[in-house]
Coordinates of C-alpha atoms in Angstrom, one line a residue:
X1 CA 134.5 114.5 121.5
X2 CA 132.0 115.5 123.6
X3 CA 128.4 116.9 122.6
X4 CA 124.7 117.3 123.5
X5 CA 122.0 116.8 121.2
X6 CA 118.1 116.4 121.3
X7 CA 116.9 112.9 120.7
X8 CA 114.2 114.0 117.8
X9 CA 117.2 115.6 116.0
X10 CA 119.7 112.6 116.6
X11 CA 116.9 109.9 115.9
X12 CA 115.9 111.4 112.6
X13 CA 119.3 111.5 111.2
X14 CA 120.2 108.3 112.6
X15 CA 116.9 106.7 110.9
X16 CA 118.2 108.1 107.3
X17 CA 121.5 106.7 107.2
X18 CA 121.4 103.3 109.9
X19 CA 119.1 101.4 106.7
X20 CA 121.8 101.7 104.6
X21 CA 124.3 99.6 106.9
X22 CA 123.7 95.8 105.8
X23 CA 122.7 93.6 108.8
X24 CA 125.7 91.0 108.3
X25 CA 128.9 92.3 107.3
X26 CA 131.8 90.5 106.8
X27 CA 134.1 93.6 107.7
X28 CA 133.3 95.0 110.8
X29 CA 134.2 98.6 109.8
X30 CA 131.0 98.3 107.8
X31 CA 128.8 97.9 110.5
X32 CA 129.5 101.1 112.0
X33 CA 128.5 104.1 111.5
X34 CA 131.1 107.8 111.4
X35 CA 130.5 110.5 114.0
X36 CA 131.7 113.8 113.8
X37 CA 131.2 116.6 115.9
X38 CA 132.7 120.3 115.1
X39 CA 131.2 123.8 114.7
X40 CA 128.0 123.0 116.8
X41 CA 127.0 120.1 114.0
X42 CA 127.3 116.5 114.2
X43 CA 127.7 114.5 110.9
X44 CA 126.9 111.0 110.7
X45 CA 127.8 108.6 107.6
X46 CA 126.9 105.2 106.6
X47 CA 128.5 103.0 103.9
X48 CA 128.0 99.9 102.3
X49 CA 131.0 100.6 99.6
X50 CA 128.3 101.3 96.9
X51 CA 126.3 103.7 98.7
X52 CA 127.2 106.5 101.0
X53 CA 124.9 108.7 103.1
X54 CA 125.6 111.5 104.9
X55 CA 123.6 113.7 107.1
X56 CA 124.4 116.7 109.3
X57 CA 122.3 118.3 112.5
X58 CA 122.7 120.4 115.0
X59 CA 124.3 119.4 118.3
X60 CA 126.0 121.6 121.4
X61 CA 129.5 120.5 120.8
X62 CA 131.9 121.4 123.9
X63 CA 134.7 119.3 122.4
X64 CA 135.4 118.6 118.5
X65 CA 136.3 114.8 117.6
X66 CA 135.2 111.8 115.5
X67 CA 134.9 108.0 116.1
X68 CA 132.8 105.1 114.4
X69 CA 130.5 102.9 116.4
X70 CA 127.8 100.1 115.6
X71 CA 124.9 101.7 113.4
X72 CA 122.1 99.5 114.4
X73 CA 123.0 99.4 118.2
X74 CA 123.1 103.2 118.5
X75 CA 119.9 103.5 116.5
X76 CA 117.9 101.0 118.7
X77 CA 119.2 102.7 121.8
X78 CA 118.5 106.2 120.7
X79 CA 114.8 104.7 119.5
X80 CA 114.1 103.4 123.2
X81 CA 115.0 106.5 124.9
X82 CA 112.5 108.8 126.4
X83 CA 111.0 111.3 124.0
X84 CA 112.2 115.0 124.6
X85 CA 115.4 113.4 126.3
X86 CA 119.0 115.5 125.9
X87 CA 121.8 112.8 124.7
X88 CA 125.5 113.0 126.0
X89 CA 127.7 111.8 123.8
X90 CA 131.1 111.6 124.6
X91 CA 134.5 109.8 123.9
X92 CA 137.6 110.1 126.2
X93 CA 140.8 110.0 124.2
X94 CA 142.1 106.4 124.6
X95 CA 139.0 105.2 126.3
X96 CA 137.9 102.6 123.8
X97 CA 134.6 103.1 124.4
X98 CA 132.1 105.8 123.6
X99 CA 129.6 106.9 126.2
X100 CA 126.0 107.8 125.8
X101 CA 124.2 108.7 128.6
X102 CA 120.2 110.4 128.9
X103 CA 118.6 111.0 132.0
X104 CA 119.4 107.9 134.4
X105 CA 120.3 105.8 131.4
X106 CA 124.0 105.1 130.4
X107 CA 125.5 102.7 127.5
X108 CA 129.5 102.4 126.5
X109 CA 129.5 101.5 123.0
X110 CA 132.5 99.7 121.7
X111 CA 134.6 102.1 118.8
X112 CA 136.6 101.3 115.7
X113 CA 139.2 103.9 114.5
X114 CA 138.0 106.7 111.9
X115 CA 141.0 106.0 109.7
X116 CA 139.3 102.6 108.9
X117 CA 136.0 104.1 107.8
X118 CA 135.7 103.9 104.1
X119 CA 135.2 107.1 102.4
X120 CA 133.3 107.3 98.9
X121 CA 135.3 109.9 96.9
X122 CA 133.2 112.3 95.1
X123 CA 135.2 112.5 92.1
X124 CA 134.5 114.5 89.4
X125 CA 130.6 115.1 88.5
X126 CA 130.2 117.1 85.5
X127 CA 126.3 117.0 85.2
X128 CA 124.5 118.7 87.3
X129 CA 120.9 120.0 87.7
X130 CA 117.8 120.5 90.3
X131 CA 114.7 118.6 90.2
X132 CA 111.6 119.3 92.1
X133 CA 111.3 116.6 95.0
X134 CA 107.5 115.9 94.0
X135 CA 109.0 115.5 90.2
X136 CA 111.7 113.0 91.3
X137 CA 109.0 111.1 93.8
X138 CA 106.6 110.5 90.7
X139 CA 109.4 109.4 88.3
X140 CA 110.5 106.9 91.3
X141 CA 107.2 105.8 92.7
X142 CA 105.5 105.0 89.2
X143 CA 108.6 102.9 87.8
X144 CA 110.1 101.2 91.4
X145 CA 107.6 98.4 91.4
X146 CA 109.2 97.2 87.9
X147 CA 112.8 96.9 88.8
X148 CA 114.1 93.1 88.4
X149 CA 115.3 91.2 91.5
X150 CA 117.2 88.8 89.4
X151 CA 120.7 89.3 90.3
X152 CA 121.8 87.8 87.1
X153 CA 120.4 90.5 84.8
X154 CA 122.0 92.5 86.8
X155 CA 121.6 95.6 84.5
X156 CA 117.6 95.6 85.5
X157 CA 118.3 96.0 89.2
X158 CA 117.5 99.7 89.0
X159 CA 115.9 102.7 87.3
X160 CA 117.1 103.6 84.0
X161 CA 117.3 107.5 83.9
X162 CA 118.3 109.5 80.9
X163 CA 117.6 112.6 78.7
X164 CA 115.2 112.1 75.5
X165 CA 113.3 113.7 72.9
X166 CA 109.4 113.0 72.8
X167 CA 107.8 114.7 69.7
X168 CA 110.1 117.4 69.8
X169 CA 109.7 117.8 73.6
X170 CA 112.8 117.5 75.7
X171 CA 112.1 115.1 78.6
X172 CA 113.9 113.1 81.4
X173 CA 112.9 109.5 81.1
X174 CA 112.9 106.7 84.2
X175 CA 112.3 103.2 82.8
X176 CA 112.5 100.0 84.6
X177 CA 111.8 96.3 83.5
X178 CA 111.9 93.0 84.8
X179 CA 110.9 91.2 81.5
X180 CA 107.5 90.4 82.4
X181 CA 106.4 94.1 82.9
X182 CA 107.9 97.8 82.0
X183 CA 107.1 100.9 83.4
X184 CA 108.1 104.3 81.3
X185 CA 108.0 107.5 83.1
X186 CA 108.5 111.0 82.2
X187 CA 108.9 114.3 83.7
X188 CA 110.1 117.8 81.8
X189 CA 113.6 117.7 81.6
X190 CA 115.3 120.1 83.8
X191 CA 117.8 122.9 83.0
X192 CA 121.5 121.4 83.0
X193 CA 120.2 117.8 82.3
X194 CA 120.6 118.1 78.6
X195 CA 124.1 116.1 78.5
X196 CA 123.3 113.8 81.1
X197 CA 124.5 110.1 80.4
X198 CA 122.0 107.5 80.5
X199 CA 122.2 105.9 84.1
X200 CA 121.1 102.8 86.3
X201 CA 120.8 103.8 89.6
X202 CA 120.4 100.5 91.9
X203 CA 117.7 99.2 93.7
X204 CA 118.8 99.9 97.2
X205 CA 120.0 103.2 96.3
X206 CA 116.0 104.0 95.0
X207 CA 114.8 102.7 98.3
X208 CA 117.0 104.7 100.1
X209 CA 116.5 107.8 98.0
X210 CA 112.8 107.6 98.4
X211 CA 112.8 107.7 102.1
X212 CA 115.0 111.0 101.8
X213 CA 112.7 112.6 99.4
X214 CA 110.0 112.3 102.0
X215 CA 111.7 114.6 104.3
X216 CA 112.2 117.3 101.6
X217 CA 110.0 119.8 100.0
X218 CA 112.2 121.5 98.1
X219 CA 114.4 120.4 94.7
X220 CA 117.0 118.0 94.9
X221 CA 120.2 118.9 93.7
X222 CA 122.0 116.0 91.6
X223 CA 125.4 115.7 90.0
X224 CA 126.4 112.6 88.2
X225 CA 129.3 110.9 86.2
X226 CA 129.1 107.9 84.1
X227 CA 130.2 105.6 87.2
X228 CA 128.4 107.5 89.9
X229 CA 125.3 110.0 91.3
X230 CA 124.7 112.1 94.2
X231 CA 121.7 113.6 95.3
X232 CA 121.6 116.5 97.6
X233 CA 118.8 117.3 100.2
X234 CA 120.0 120.2 102.2
X235 CA 121.2 118.3 105.3
X236 CA 121.6 115.1 103.8
X237 CA 123.8 113.7 101.1
X238 CA 123.4 110.5 98.8
X239 CA 126.4 109.2 97.0
X240 CA 126.1 105.9 95.0
X241 CA 128.2 104.4 92.6
X242 CA 125.8 103.3 89.3
X243 CA 125.3 100.0 87.6
X244 CA 128.0 99.4 85.3
X245 CA 125.9 97.8 82.3
X246 CA 123.9 98.3 79.4
X247 CA 120.1 99.0 79.6
X248 CA 118.0 97.0 77.0
X249 CA 116.5 99.0 74.1
X250 CA 113.2 99.2 75.9
X251 CA 111.6 100.7 73.0
X252 CA 111.7 97.6 71.1
X253 CA 109.3 96.2 73.9
X254 CA 106.5 98.4 73.6
X255 CA 104.2 97.4 70.7
X256 CA 102.7 100.1 68.1
X257 CA 100.0 98.0 66.8
X258 CA 97.5 97.4 69.5
X259 CA 93.9 98.2 68.1
X260 CA 92.0 96.9 70.8
X261 CA 91.0 99.2 73.4
X262 CA 89.4 99.6 76.2
X263 CA 89.0 102.3 79.3
X264 CA 87.7 100.6 82.6
X265 CA 87.2 101.7 86.1
X266 CA 90.1 101.2 87.7
X267 CA 89.4 100.4 91.3
X268 CA 86.7 98.0 90.6
X269 CA 88.6 96.2 87.9
X270 CA 91.6 96.1 90.6
X271 CA 89.2 94.8 93.1
X272 CA 88.0 92.1 90.9
X273 CA 90.9 90.6 89.8
X274 CA 92.2 90.6 93.3
X275 CA 89.0 88.4 94.4
X276 CA 89.3 86.0 91.6
X277 CA 93.1 85.4 91.9
X278 CA 92.5 84.9 96.0
X279 CA 91.5 81.1 94.4
X280 CA 95.1 80.3 93.3
X281 CA 98.1 80.0 95.7
X282 CA 100.6 80.0 93.1
X283 CA 103.2 82.4 93.2
X284 CA 101.9 83.7 89.1
X285 CA 98.3 83.9 90.7
X286 CA 97.1 84.1 87.0
X287 CA 93.7 85.2 85.8
X288 CA 92.1 84.8 82.5
X289 CA 90.5 88.1 81.0
X290 CA 88.0 87.5 78.4
X291 CA 86.6 90.7 76.6
X292 CA 83.2 90.0 74.4
X293 CA 80.5 92.3 73.9
X294 CA 79.6 94.7 77.0
X295 CA 80.9 92.1 78.9
X296 CA 84.6 91.3 80.7
X297 CA 84.8 88.0 82.7
X298 CA 87.5 87.4 85.1
X299 CA 88.4 83.9 85.9
X300 CA 90.9 81.6 87.7
X301 CA 91.3 78.4 88.7
X302 CA 93.4 76.5 91.3
X303 CA 93.3 72.3 91.2
X304 CA 93.5 72.2 94.9
X305 CA 90.9 75.1 95.6
X306 CA 88.6 75.3 92.4
X307 CA 87.5 78.0 90.5
X308 CA 86.6 81.6 90.5
X309 CA 84.9 83.8 87.9
X310 CA 83.7 87.3 88.0
X311 CA 81.9 89.4 85.3
X312 CA 82.3 93.5 84.7
X313 CA 80.2 95.5 82.2
X314 CA 82.0 97.5 79.9
X315 CA 82.1 99.4 76.9
X316 CA 84.1 97.5 74.3
X317 CA 83.1 97.3 70.5
X318 CA 86.3 95.6 69.1
X319 CA 86.5 91.7 68.4
X320 CA 86.3 89.3 71.0
X321 CA 89.9 88.8 73.0
X322 CA 90.9 86.3 75.9
X323 CA 94.5 86.7 77.2
X324 CA 96.0 85.8 80.5
X325 CA 97.8 87.7 83.0
X326 CA 100.0 87.8 86.3
X327 CA 97.5 89.2 88.9
X328 CA 99.8 90.7 91.0
X329 CA 101.5 92.4 88.2
X330 CA 98.3 93.5 86.9
X331 CA 97.4 95.2 90.3
X332 CA 100.8 96.6 90.7
X333 CA 100.1 98.7 87.6
X334 CA 96.8 99.5 88.9
X335 CA 98.2 100.8 92.1
X336 CA 100.0 103.6 90.1
X337 CA 96.9 104.7 88.3
X338 CA 95.6 107.9 90.0
X339 CA 92.7 108.9 88.2
X340 CA 89.8 106.9 87.9
X341 CA 90.1 105.3 84.5
X342 CA 92.3 102.7 83.0
X343 CA 93.0 102.3 79.2
X344 CA 93.7 99.2 78.0
X345 CA 95.8 98.5 74.2
X346 CA 95.5 95.0 73.5
X347 CA 96.3 93.0 70.3
X348 CA 95.6 89.3 71.0
X349 CA 96.3 86.8 73.6
X350 CA 99.7 86.1 73.5
X351 CA 101.0 89.9 72.6
X352 CA 102.1 92.8 75.1
X353 CA 99.3 95.0 76.4
X354 CA 99.9 98.7 77.3
X355 CA 98.2 100.1 80.2
X356 CA 97.6 103.8 80.9
X357 CA 96.2 106.0 83.6
X358 CA 93.8 108.2 81.3
X359 CA 94.2 111.1 83.6
X360 CA 98.4 110.9 83.3
X361 CA 99.8 110.2 79.8
X362 CA 103.4 110.8 81.3
X363 CA 103.4 107.2 82.5
X364 CA 103.1 104.0 80.4
X365 CA 103.2 100.5 81.5
X366 CA 103.4 97.0 79.2
X367 CA 102.5 93.7 80.7
X368 CA 103.6 90.4 79.1
X369 CA 100.8 87.8 79.0
X370 CA 100.8 84.4 80.1
X371 CA 99.5 80.9 79.3
X372 CA 96.2 80.3 81.5

């Protein structure tokens, strides 16, 4: 194998694929990246057995071939090479070392056999459709924060995508919850997605997918079965296993009888919550919200540090209510609001609250109360 490639092109592709590789691996080949050079193209493949990213980039290939070499080492070397440099990569038959040179720098890297590298078989992916990159980005960005990190409830460790019907309109819905908060985001159902199965895309896949979306302004080609999903971005393809589990009936968590409504300027409210919660060092950083007439009072206390409170002027005409929230969860939701106004729909101090961006009704958030 012998090729020459621009540092910028190689670094861009390496950045996308190397993050799939875990820092600690008990299986040595999974620490490696597969390089395959042919037809003036270099393809780079990385996998952790559950997720695979393949990216192809242009290179001057003098001699076709393939090998595997440590992903993070290769990435660090290329990252530290001078900008604008031409990188020569070569592997002599039987040499057992990959040679990489640029200018006066030269590196010899360990290699492992290509045959040992696991390849995720595509299998049959019967459902396929295209989705605009901006739509997919919007679904992920507004739901990702609510994904659970609790490994015991593995079926919550991802975003649940499914096709459904809302008031006679066919939609694609993305839902995530960790049991304390829930995000439900909607987009128009793309052509071809009518028969898609309900799938739970794992948290790590969502993270890698999000990085790739930023690099493309085009439609993303999506293909799926009950067990796998593939996202195509022109020169990059991400294939992932899906979480094998049943997502809970989230509709039961969304309250329907909340009758106390409050519209509040989102940034001012979020800043006040952030200030008041600074007094508490506990993980939950609990804040109490008291609504009474034209005043909203935020308060927090800590046995070690004291108390904090702040009043905000509001327009509220329902009966008084006192409710506690995890301030971090409240701020996470406030960050998703792109408009000026946050709408809160409440029932009482012990029931879930619905929060919405008044400028974007395609997203709905539910937040469980906590004792303060």
